[in-house]
């Protein structure tokens, strides 16, 4: 029986409350008992709080005192006792065994309010019948009912999944929304473990998360979990869980309550949007990084550097070696390619295999042939069938199979209707499989790279023509005569720089005289090479007529203007070995340097005029005496001007190196070039070193 205050007890008890954390937590329950004569025989802990009577005041007195008199809400109960409500409670409790009713009650302070009663008979220790009553305020009960009604409606109509799990993480209740998510009727959930319905591949992390919450851990809010259910075995879902520990009943472990939202579509959209942004970012970087030069090999390396490791784990670029560039692709014939770039983040043998192979043969029926037959990117699985059909060498096939690659995307490199080659992108099992969007991305990357490769190919052809023309117009061997020893060097710029218009010549003149000339036509390519050849041939023809140097430059200036040459520089030196005199004239060119026999270096810059092609400014000639054994240095600006170094600094460095140089002219030329030129010069460079040997004067008769 519930504890009660008996006559003579002074100890007061607090109200009986529902279990902590529940909807009834703050609903007080008063307990009292009535004997067969309608008197109060038990007075529970909450009764004093509800009715206002202490146990000593009410025990053994009529229960009718707890109710207002008939026909009055606030009359004096002692002046007109009304046994009606108390008597009805006792009678119904005994006859029905259980009765529920709402009645107004009278507080000790005279206030009247409604309460809900539950009455039922019990047998006392002496065998007598006692009617027990459980009483709570009606307004508090109504609040609980409203909350319960809200919860019932919530479980019935809420579009968000609701779940209750017991202390063993088994389903106690699910709403229809969650049942629909799972594809399993709500009743079929009950009693089953949560991990039996929601299957994850996270190594048990979801189960540990549920257990931590059930054991009173911190609630989780909007935690994403990927899973599948038996009702939808082929559908990957992403759900957002908000979980909290349920209130604990005495002596039991806690369960888990939670809200579950299917966010698969949202997450898929986010993933697709993220992937789309990454693809756009990759294309932007490709546009900025591919084709920075007009060099085929560099362009191919830029493509694989963009693709690895962001887009794939390995990539190669190969150019098709057509016998005839105009020939059509024949799927019945093997295909030969030249691998010009490769990069991978795979095993070492696979990386060495990709980078170490230069010439590749693909037999008919290979994946490459299939790709060319469609003209579109294709994706193939890396398996025995792929290696058998595509890779001719068994050892290479085994390396590829063991590399970790599971799929390869092959895209054609086509530009201006010409098939340049192929680009391949491979992924390992650690990455998602290639999608249709990835095929489109690879096609876009290949198209951009193909256009850059074609530009580089066309440029290389023009560059080769220009180099051939330039070398044809420059002298193969110089004939300086008996009084001059010459060492000459011509170094073209790197392959990423167009051919310049640098030129030089040593021209034999009557009377043992000799002319040295060096020039530079501004511009690059075939036009610069052609202009250079025109000026060199004109200078050679004019020099043989013996004009003064300034007159020769005047004629060259006229030739330049008539030929449309906007800007060119030139230095002309005429030396007479019989007198040791030199006549010098310049047109905007770096000055002549003279290394004297004692090692000092003199700069002769007094005769420097405006460049050829400008016109309107006369040239002039200066004379100087050159000692026997002196070394003249004529050069172009590629030797003294470089990125990060101005001409004055370069000229000072050349003077220093020329003063240090010893040995033969050939050794001196090599030392100067090694000291001044970078590893990859960006401009053409000419250096002519000439050592003077004066003529022996005739003996006196």
XYZ file of C-alpha atoms in Angstrom:
701
model
C 0.000 0.000 0.000
C 1.121 3.575 -0.635
C 2.756 5.273 2.347
C 0.382 7.424 4.414
C 0.278 9.565 7.443
C -1.463 7.793 10.309
C -2.838 9.353 13.523
C -0.066 10.540 15.764
C 2.512 10.867 12.931
C 4.253 14.210 12.837
C 6.435 13.524 9.834
C 5.283 15.259 6.624
C 5.918 13.739 3.248
C 6.312 15.475 -0.128
C 3.938 14.832 -2.992
C 4.171 11.745 -5.130
C 5.360 12.796 -8.628
C 5.675 10.918 -11.875
C 9.083 9.700 -12.966
C 11.574 12.516 -13.705
C 11.729 13.862 -17.228
C 8.248 12.673 -18.257
C 5.217 14.715 -19.182
C 3.800 14.101 -15.666
C 6.911 15.225 -13.860
C 5.264 18.316 -12.330
C 1.748 16.825 -11.731
C 1.215 16.279 -8.002
C -0.780 13.189 -7.011
C -2.621 13.241 -3.683
C -3.481 9.909 -2.040
C -6.121 9.452 0.664
C -8.253 6.614 2.017
C -11.847 6.393 3.322
C -13.058 3.713 5.710
C -16.512 2.127 5.752
C -17.973 5.067 7.661
C -16.763 7.620 5.155
C -13.992 8.932 7.361
C -10.444 9.728 6.281
C -8.219 6.883 7.374
C -5.158 7.483 5.170
C -3.634 10.832 4.237
C -0.914 10.579 1.593
C 2.139 12.856 1.199
C 0.551 15.006 -1.507
C -2.856 15.391 0.122
C -1.832 18.249 2.432
C -0.425 20.182 -0.529
C -3.592 19.684 -2.550
C -6.285 20.176 0.178
C -4.356 22.282 2.715
C -5.153 20.038 5.718
C -2.438 18.595 7.881
C -2.727 14.902 8.678
C -3.530 15.569 12.367
C -6.410 17.844 11.366
C -8.169 15.533 8.896
C -7.505 11.921 9.895
C -10.635 10.208 11.377
C -12.807 13.109 10.269
C -15.505 12.853 7.563
C -14.232 12.869 3.974
C -17.102 15.195 3.150
C -14.977 18.017 4.556
C -12.911 17.780 1.366
C -15.820 18.895 -0.816
C -17.922 22.073 -0.938
C -21.460 21.815 0.591
C -24.323 21.109 -1.735
C -25.505 24.207 -3.598
C -22.539 26.310 -2.474
C -19.015 26.698 -3.738
C -17.604 28.357 -0.627
C -19.956 27.608 2.332
C -18.955 26.447 5.750
C -18.768 22.655 5.600
C -19.341 22.346 9.327
C -22.760 24.080 9.247
C -24.295 21.887 6.562
C -22.472 18.660 5.875
C -23.089 17.152 2.473
C -21.948 13.553 2.335
C -22.870 13.349 -1.350
C -19.525 13.520 -3.217
C -17.568 11.510 -0.649
C -20.337 8.949 -0.360
C -20.559 8.565 -4.122
C -16.798 8.046 -4.391
C -16.890 5.353 -1.709
C -19.966 3.626 -3.123
C -18.764 3.614 -6.726
C -15.269 2.529 -5.778
C -16.616 -0.475 -3.866
C -19.249 -1.505 -6.396
C -17.354 -0.839 -9.621
C -13.885 -1.660 -8.416
C -12.527 1.409 -10.166
C -14.172 4.749 -10.903
C -12.894 7.878 -12.569
C -14.596 11.236 -12.141
C -14.038 14.966 -11.934
C -15.332 16.808 -8.875
C -14.866 20.212 -7.259
C -12.885 20.104 -4.013
C -12.704 22.478 -1.102
C -9.321 23.751 0.044
C -8.770 24.502 3.728
C -8.539 28.215 2.808
C -12.045 28.052 1.331
C -11.092 28.062 -2.378
C -12.802 25.588 -4.684
C -11.208 23.990 -7.764
C -11.735 20.928 -9.953
C -9.779 17.724 -9.514
C -9.687 14.384 -11.211
C -10.318 11.338 -8.986
C -9.428 7.684 -9.400
C -10.982 5.503 -6.658
C -10.714 1.779 -6.011
C -11.190 -0.540 -3.019
C -8.351 -2.183 -1.095
C -8.383 -4.574 1.800
C -6.993 -3.244 5.056
C -4.788 -5.145 7.500
C -7.798 -5.889 9.713
C -9.842 -7.214 6.827
C -11.983 -4.099 6.445
C -12.579 -2.455 3.086
C -10.907 0.862 2.395
C -11.548 3.004 -0.684
C -8.351 4.643 -1.914
C -8.458 7.843 -3.942
C -5.775 9.306 -6.242
C -6.345 13.013 -6.882
C -4.702 15.587 -9.145
C -5.682 19.084 -10.159
C -7.774 19.099 -13.339
C -5.834 21.961 -14.942
C -2.585 20.032 -14.595
C -4.158 16.895 -15.994
C -5.604 18.882 -18.901
C -2.154 20.207 -19.690
C -0.767 16.682 -19.763
C -3.619 15.495 -21.933
C -2.979 18.318 -24.386
C 0.686 17.379 -24.522
C -0.161 13.736 -25.046
C -2.648 14.638 -27.760
C 0.054 16.726 -29.407
C 2.465 13.817 -29.257
C -0.116 11.457 -30.707
C -0.762 13.881 -33.569
C 2.960 14.354 -34.004
C 3.580 10.637 -34.371
C 0.622 10.258 -36.707
C 1.146 13.184 -39.084
C 4.725 14.484 -38.711
C 6.626 14.228 -42.027
C 9.863 13.841 -40.062
C 10.824 10.391 -38.886
C 10.362 9.854 -35.126
C 11.859 6.931 -33.262
C 11.979 5.573 -29.710
C 14.486 2.897 -28.775
C 14.645 1.051 -25.466
C 17.718 0.520 -23.335
C 18.762 -2.372 -25.614
C 18.444 -0.081 -28.652
C 15.410 -1.942 -29.933
C 12.454 -0.223 -31.497
C 9.686 0.773 -29.127
C 7.868 3.150 -31.432
C 8.278 4.591 -34.920
C 5.986 6.874 -36.846
C 4.751 6.323 -40.368
C 7.250 8.737 -41.884
C 10.172 6.648 -40.610
C 8.461 3.426 -41.637
C 8.145 4.820 -45.170
C 11.837 5.793 -45.183
C 12.783 2.263 -44.168
C 10.312 0.601 -46.539
C 9.135 -1.573 -43.631
C 5.717 -1.391 -41.869
C 5.827 0.288 -38.483
C 4.708 -2.846 -36.530
C 7.529 -4.870 -38.104
C 10.049 -2.550 -36.453
C 8.977 -3.217 -32.900
C 11.362 -5.319 -30.870
C 14.035 -5.371 -33.572
C 17.494 -3.862 -33.094
C 18.084 -0.498 -34.717
C 21.203 -1.753 -36.501
C 19.147 -4.584 -37.972
C 16.959 -2.083 -39.820
C 19.574 0.630 -40.472
C 22.676 -1.022 -41.936
C 25.826 1.049 -42.239
C 29.325 0.337 -43.502
C 31.134 2.493 -40.945
C 32.679 -0.256 -38.864
C 30.092 0.003 -36.079
C 30.381 3.755 -35.547
C 26.590 4.246 -35.826
C 25.923 1.605 -33.144
C 28.512 3.178 -30.844
C 26.889 6.558 -31.370
C 23.463 5.179 -30.330
C 24.910 3.481 -27.271
C 26.705 6.637 -26.141
C 23.447 8.626 -26.283
C 21.495 5.880 -24.513
C 24.045 5.859 -21.704
C 23.322 9.497 -21.008
C 25.807 11.043 -23.364
C 25.541 14.399 -25.061
C 22.593 14.657 -27.465
C 23.488 14.676 -31.142
C 22.095 17.256 -33.534
C 21.972 16.918 -37.335
C 24.500 14.106 -37.529
C 24.744 12.646 -41.036
C 24.832 8.867 -41.473
C 24.940 6.877 -44.698
C 22.924 3.651 -44.605
C 20.725 1.110 -46.340
C 17.591 -0.660 -45.108
C 16.105 -4.102 -45.881
C 13.093 -2.335 -47.359
C 15.305 -0.488 -49.884
C 18.339 -2.766 -50.257
C 19.632 -1.110 -53.445
C 19.237 2.505 -52.361
C 21.995 4.374 -50.570
C 20.506 6.900 -48.173
C 21.919 9.770 -46.194
C 19.965 10.618 -43.032
C 20.255 13.398 -40.517
C 19.879 12.135 -36.930
C 19.090 14.295 -33.905
C 19.206 11.956 -30.895
C 18.707 12.451 -27.167
C 18.563 10.142 -24.124
C 15.055 9.328 -22.898
C 14.058 9.901 -19.255
C 15.043 7.055 -16.964
C 12.527 5.032 -15.018
C 13.702 3.844 -11.615
C 15.994 0.859 -11.908
C 16.135 0.808 -15.726
C 18.640 1.904 -18.310
C 17.943 4.788 -20.624
C 16.682 4.498 -24.144
C 17.024 6.854 -27.078
C 14.591 9.181 -28.774
C 15.236 10.975 -31.973
C 14.241 12.753 -35.145
C 15.294 11.328 -38.486
C 15.306 13.248 -41.776
C 16.115 11.722 -45.171
C 18.574 14.199 -46.711
C 19.738 11.949 -49.536
C 18.495 14.255 -52.290
C 19.875 17.308 -50.533
C 23.261 15.732 -49.970
C 23.341 14.362 -53.497
C 22.566 17.810 -54.831
C 25.268 19.272 -52.622
C 27.740 16.618 -53.720
C 26.844 17.168 -57.355
C 27.115 20.923 -56.939
C 30.455 20.513 -55.193
C 31.664 18.179 -57.925
C 30.477 20.632 -60.567
C 32.349 23.461 -58.860
C 35.463 21.311 -58.697
C 35.150 20.510 -62.390
C 34.785 24.183 -63.240
C 37.744 25.052 -61.018
C 39.797 22.355 -62.726
C 38.866 23.706 -66.151
C 39.783 27.226 -65.046
C 43.176 26.037 -63.832
C 43.635 24.039 -67.028
C 42.922 27.132 -69.114
C 45.520 29.064 -67.118
C 48.195 26.343 -66.927
C 47.968 24.442 -70.234
C 49.556 26.093 -73.244
C 51.776 28.589 -71.451
C 54.438 27.890 -74.061
C 54.519 26.870 -77.688
C 56.389 23.684 -76.904
C 54.718 20.311 -77.463
C 56.423 18.443 -74.607
C 55.830 21.270 -72.135
C 52.136 21.462 -73.074
C 51.718 17.710 -72.538
C 53.400 17.906 -69.110
C 51.092 20.764 -68.170
C 48.066 18.589 -68.961
C 49.159 15.677 -66.755
C 50.174 18.084 -63.971
C 46.671 19.584 -63.999
C 45.011 16.143 -63.942
C 47.150 14.440 -61.262
C 46.327 14.120 -58.422
C 43.149 16.220 -58.406
C 41.260 14.416 -61.173
C 42.980 11.040 -61.288
C 45.861 8.947 -59.929
C 47.755 8.583 -63.185
C 47.803 10.238 -66.598
C 49.729 9.955 -69.851
C 49.741 11.912 -73.100
C 50.745 10.233 -76.340
C 51.062 11.569 -79.877
C 50.005 9.325 -82.757
C 52.834 8.605 -85.175
C 51.000 8.747 -88.490
C 52.903 7.593 -91.528
C 51.058 10.313 -93.431
C 49.312 13.142 -91.542
C 46.448 12.988 -94.028
C 45.844 9.248 -93.703
C 42.528 8.063 -92.285
C 42.338 5.913 -89.195
C 42.125 2.222 -90.098
C 40.885 0.044 -87.193
C 42.382 -3.025 -88.860
C 45.945 -1.755 -88.454
C 48.036 -1.392 -85.294
C 48.423 2.110 -83.897
C 51.812 3.560 -82.986
C 52.194 6.405 -80.520
C 54.962 8.326 -78.814
C 54.501 8.996 -75.103
C 55.589 12.559 -74.320
C 54.294 13.070 -70.769
C 53.338 10.922 -67.783
C 52.604 11.433 -64.120
C 51.195 9.141 -61.423
C 50.803 8.696 -57.678
C 50.821 4.903 -57.900
C 53.270 2.190 -56.925
C 56.862 2.722 -57.960
C 56.893 -0.007 -60.661
C 53.753 1.474 -62.211
C 55.197 4.993 -62.196
C 58.437 3.772 -63.759
C 56.426 1.863 -66.372
C 54.371 4.916 -67.296
C 57.328 7.294 -67.447
C 59.863 4.910 -68.944
C 57.903 3.955 -72.030
C 58.454 6.158 -75.082
C 57.082 4.263 -78.083
C 53.836 2.303 -77.745
C 52.106 -0.113 -80.094
C 48.388 -0.790 -79.774
C 47.123 -3.891 -81.598
C 43.852 -3.841 -83.592
C 40.849 -4.267 -81.315
C 42.445 -2.315 -78.460
C 40.534 0.150 -76.325
C 42.405 2.922 -78.145
C 41.025 1.693 -81.467
C 37.529 1.575 -79.951
C 37.909 5.141 -78.709
C 39.071 6.403 -82.120
C 36.192 4.564 -83.804
C 33.691 6.590 -81.752
C 35.713 9.788 -81.621
C 34.520 10.306 -78.036
C 36.041 9.635 -74.596
C 35.409 6.157 -73.224
C 35.925 4.538 -69.833
C 37.291 1.010 -69.526
C 37.844 -1.273 -66.560
C 41.433 -2.345 -65.874
C 41.127 -6.118 -66.011
C 42.538 -9.097 -67.853
C 40.371 -8.388 -70.900
C 41.660 -4.803 -71.104
C 45.323 -5.745 -70.812
C 44.954 -8.639 -73.265
C 43.354 -6.446 -75.922
C 45.308 -3.229 -75.392
C 48.770 -3.934 -73.931
C 51.027 -5.944 -76.197
C 53.729 -6.764 -73.637
C 52.812 -9.279 -70.880
C 55.206 -7.726 -68.337
C 53.691 -4.281 -68.839
C 50.220 -5.772 -68.570
C 51.059 -7.345 -65.204
C 52.467 -4.063 -63.877
C 49.282 -2.227 -64.864
C 47.091 -4.901 -63.258
C 49.120 -4.655 -60.037
C 49.261 -0.853 -60.063
C 46.004 -0.329 -58.195
C 44.225 1.243 -61.166
C 40.662 0.008 -61.594
C 39.474 2.188 -64.478
C 40.978 4.286 -67.258
C 39.324 7.129 -69.133
C 40.665 7.543 -72.677
C 40.062 10.781 -74.593
C 41.155 11.722 -78.129
C 43.302 14.789 -78.732
C 41.664 16.335 -81.789
C 42.145 19.912 -83.010
C 41.218 21.569 -86.310
C 40.037 18.204 -87.607
C 43.427 16.588 -86.989
C 43.952 13.725 -84.538
C 46.969 14.682 -82.452
C 47.023 11.769 -80.045
C 45.402 10.460 -76.868
C 45.177 11.406 -73.212
C 44.533 8.733 -70.587
C 43.409 9.252 -67.001
C 43.410 6.376 -64.500
C 41.793 6.013 -61.076
C 42.458 3.570 -58.267
C 39.865 1.887 -56.045
C 40.316 4.652 -53.445
C 38.471 7.110 -55.701
C 34.867 7.150 -56.918
C 34.289 5.614 -60.324
C 34.335 7.876 -63.360
C 30.934 9.427 -64.089
C 29.358 10.822 -67.248
C 30.337 14.268 -65.976
C 33.936 13.063 -65.680
C 33.814 11.869 -69.283
C 32.679 15.322 -70.354
C 35.381 16.939 -68.233
C 38.074 14.710 -69.722
C 36.810 15.541 -73.195
C 37.012 19.260 -72.405
C 40.525 18.926 -70.978
C 41.608 16.917 -74.009
C 40.094 19.456 -76.421
C 41.873 22.366 -74.782
C 45.141 20.475 -74.620
C 44.776 19.326 -78.241
C 44.358 22.900 -79.446
C 47.447 23.963 -77.504
C 49.378 20.969 -78.838
C 48.320 21.803 -82.366
C 49.407 25.404 -81.867
C 52.733 24.126 -80.569
C 53.017 21.725 -83.502
C 52.348 24.478 -86.029
C 54.710 26.795 -84.222
C 57.404 24.103 -84.202
C 57.039 23.782 -87.950
C 57.408 27.537 -88.395
C 60.285 27.539 -85.905
C 62.041 24.792 -87.833
C 61.586 26.766 -91.053
C 62.965 29.894 -89.415
C 65.938 28.023 -87.953
C 66.666 26.417 -91.299
C 66.473 29.786 -93.033
C 68.603 31.481 -90.418
C 71.315 28.828 -90.529
C 71.308 28.919 -94.306
C 71.851 32.694 -94.269
C 74.588 32.669 -91.610
C 78.134 31.834 -92.697
C 79.215 28.223 -92.261
C 82.893 29.145 -92.001
C 84.626 32.510 -91.780
C 87.666 33.422 -93.913
C 89.379 36.134 -91.866
C 92.711 36.107 -93.749
C 96.274 35.792 -92.406
C 96.103 38.733 -90.015
C 93.071 37.761 -87.974
C 92.171 34.723 -85.886
C 88.436 34.372 -85.220
C 86.258 32.295 -82.874
C 82.514 32.677 -83.370
C 79.437 31.339 -81.603
C 75.770 31.477 -82.464
C 73.358 30.116 -79.805
C 69.635 30.134 -80.588
C 67.213 30.789 -77.746
C 65.261 27.932 -76.130
C 62.572 26.080 -78.071
C 59.918 28.165 -76.331
C 61.400 31.352 -77.830
C 61.063 32.215 -81.490
C 64.121 32.464 -83.711
C 65.616 35.951 -83.621
C 67.370 38.039 -86.260
C 70.968 37.902 -84.940
C 73.698 37.747 -87.588
C 77.438 38.212 -88.033
C 80.079 38.061 -90.740
C 83.810 38.467 -91.415
C 84.449 39.947 -94.868
C 87.813 39.945 -96.621
C 88.654 43.283 -98.306
C 91.365 44.284 -100.803
C 94.859 45.012 -99.448
C 94.637 42.394 -96.628
C 92.025 44.513 -94.919
C 89.138 42.780 -93.163
C 85.683 43.863 -91.992
C 83.837 42.441 -88.979
C 80.105 43.016 -88.749
C 77.441 41.903 -86.258
C 73.750 42.846 -86.216
C 70.356 42.124 -84.716
C 66.967 42.573 -86.385
C 64.230 43.222 -83.869
C 61.432 40.643 -84.002
C 61.260 36.892 -84.265
C 60.424 34.082 -86.592
C 60.675 33.802 -90.339
C 60.267 37.576 -90.967
C 63.197 38.376 -88.668
C 65.349 35.662 -90.241
C 64.534 36.906 -93.751
C 65.295 40.526 -92.804
C 68.549 39.442 -91.217
C 69.573 37.671 -94.434
C 68.757 40.747 -96.526
C 70.918 43.027 -94.348
C 73.812 40.557 -94.169
C 73.943 40.090 -97.935
C 73.649 43.845 -98.515
C 76.408 44.581 -95.998
C 78.735 42.045 -97.613
C 78.141 43.476 -101.091
C 78.664 47.066 -99.940
C 81.780 46.278 -97.892
C 83.715 44.986 -100.891
C 83.540 48.441 -102.460
C 85.459 49.876 -99.507
C 83.140 52.648 -98.283
C 83.659 54.375 -94.990
C 81.784 52.530 -92.204
C 79.318 55.374 -91.713
C 78.522 55.364 -95.437
C 77.912 51.609 -95.324
C 75.479 52.039 -92.410
C 73.710 54.831 -94.284
C 73.102 52.455 -97.174
C 71.939 49.705 -94.784
C 69.540 52.169 -93.162
C 68.058 52.979 -96.564
C 67.770 49.265 -97.344
C 66.021 48.657 -94.020
C 63.464 51.392 -94.603
C 62.776 50.256 -98.167
C 62.361 46.652 -96.968
C 59.986 47.533 -94.136
C 62.493 46.644 -91.427
C 61.381 48.870 -88.578
C 64.316 48.376 -86.239
C 67.727 46.735 -86.475
C 71.109 47.299 -84.868
C 74.535 46.877 -86.405
C 78.233 47.280 -85.535
C 80.783 47.541 -88.354
C 84.582 47.391 -87.878
C 87.089 47.733 -90.756
C 90.674 46.791 -89.805
C 93.885 47.447 -91.747
C 96.662 45.101 -90.559
C 99.354 47.215 -92.235
C 98.639 50.287 -90.148
C 96.926 48.703 -87.134
C 94.104 51.179 -87.508
C 90.433 50.335 -87.214
C 87.467 52.360 -88.413
C 84.310 51.773 -86.397
C 80.686 52.789 -86.820
C 77.583 51.614 -84.982
C 73.807 51.785 -85.360
C 72.268 51.374 -81.920
C 74.291 48.215 -81.205
C 76.141 47.263 -77.964
C 79.683 48.719 -78.094
C 82.864 47.062 -79.295
C 85.127 45.703 -76.519
C 88.897 45.517 -77.001
C 91.015 43.319 -74.751
C 94.580 44.647 -74.827
C 97.567 42.315 -74.508
C 98.026 43.370 -70.861
C 94.500 42.120 -70.002
C 92.790 45.500 -69.743
C 89.477 45.834 -71.539
C 88.495 49.000 -73.381
C 84.917 49.938 -74.336
C 84.640 51.847 -77.636
C 81.255 53.503 -77.590
C 81.912 56.862 -79.263
C 80.643 55.811 -82.690
C 77.250 54.489 -81.573
C 74.365 55.961 -83.639
C 70.645 55.302 -83.923
C 69.323 51.906 -85.087
C 68.765 51.080 -88.725
C 65.292 51.806 -90.028
C 64.879 55.002 -88.004
C 66.358 57.358 -90.602
C 67.075 61.086 -90.456
C 70.159 60.856 -88.207
C 73.622 60.634 -89.813
C 76.093 57.963 -88.789
C 79.734 58.693 -88.055
C 83.021 56.828 -88.089
C 85.696 56.862 -85.425
C 89.281 55.664 -85.789
C 91.435 53.902 -83.232
C 94.747 52.085 -83.227
C 94.691 48.416 -82.253
C 97.869 46.881 -80.828
C 99.143 43.595 -82.130
C 97.608 40.732 -80.132
C 94.517 42.684 -79.115
C 91.227 40.743 -79.042
C 88.063 42.352 -80.400
C 84.703 41.256 -78.973
C 81.573 41.784 -81.054
C 78.261 40.388 -79.680
C 74.488 40.824 -79.554
C 72.363 41.859 -76.592
C 71.361 38.248 -75.833
C 74.785 37.882 -74.166
C 74.517 40.789 -71.776
C 70.763 41.237 -71.261
C 68.664 38.694 -69.375
C 65.623 38.568 -67.095
C 66.581 40.138 -63.778
C 69.772 41.698 -65.173
C 70.009 45.009 -67.060
C 72.378 45.734 -69.936
C 74.862 47.771 -67.890
C 75.270 44.949 -65.376
C 75.644 42.405 -68.174
C 78.199 44.596 -69.981
C 80.261 44.925 -66.804
C 80.173 41.138 -66.359
C 81.306 40.636 -69.969
C 84.224 43.056 -69.480
C 85.238 41.145 -66.337
C 85.097 37.726 -67.982
C 86.911 38.965 -71.077
C 89.705 40.355 -68.909
C 90.062 37.025 -67.081
C 89.963 34.861 -70.186
C 93.171 33.139 -71.179
C 94.202 30.591 -73.752
C 92.971 30.190 -77.298
C 90.070 32.187 -78.676
C 87.910 29.058 -78.667
C 88.572 28.537 -74.952
C 87.923 32.194 -74.268
C 84.585 32.074 -76.147
C 83.417 28.994 -74.235
C 84.401 30.517 -70.885
C 82.578 33.770 -71.573
C 79.376 32.014 -72.695
C 79.409 29.628 -69.729
C 79.824 32.489 -67.280
C 77.207 34.840 -68.731
C 74.442 32.772 -70.284
C 71.710 31.091 -68.195
C 71.033 27.374 -68.571
C 68.042 28.114 -70.829
C 68.676 31.375 -72.678
C 65.568 33.130 -73.878
C 67.151 35.089 -76.732
C 69.519 34.331 -79.565
C 73.154 35.128 -78.811
C 76.110 35.930 -81.074
C 79.702 36.240 -79.911
C 82.644 36.921 -82.253
C 86.187 37.093 -80.843
C 88.936 38.258 -83.225
C 92.687 38.392 -82.341
C 94.755 40.822 -84.390
C 98.057 39.877 -85.971
C 99.636 42.972 -87.484
C 101.349 42.724 -90.855
C 105.167 42.639 -90.792
C 106.461 45.936 -92.202
C 108.569 45.577 -95.404
C 112.394 45.474 -94.960
C 114.364 48.646 -95.893
C 116.139 48.422 -99.229
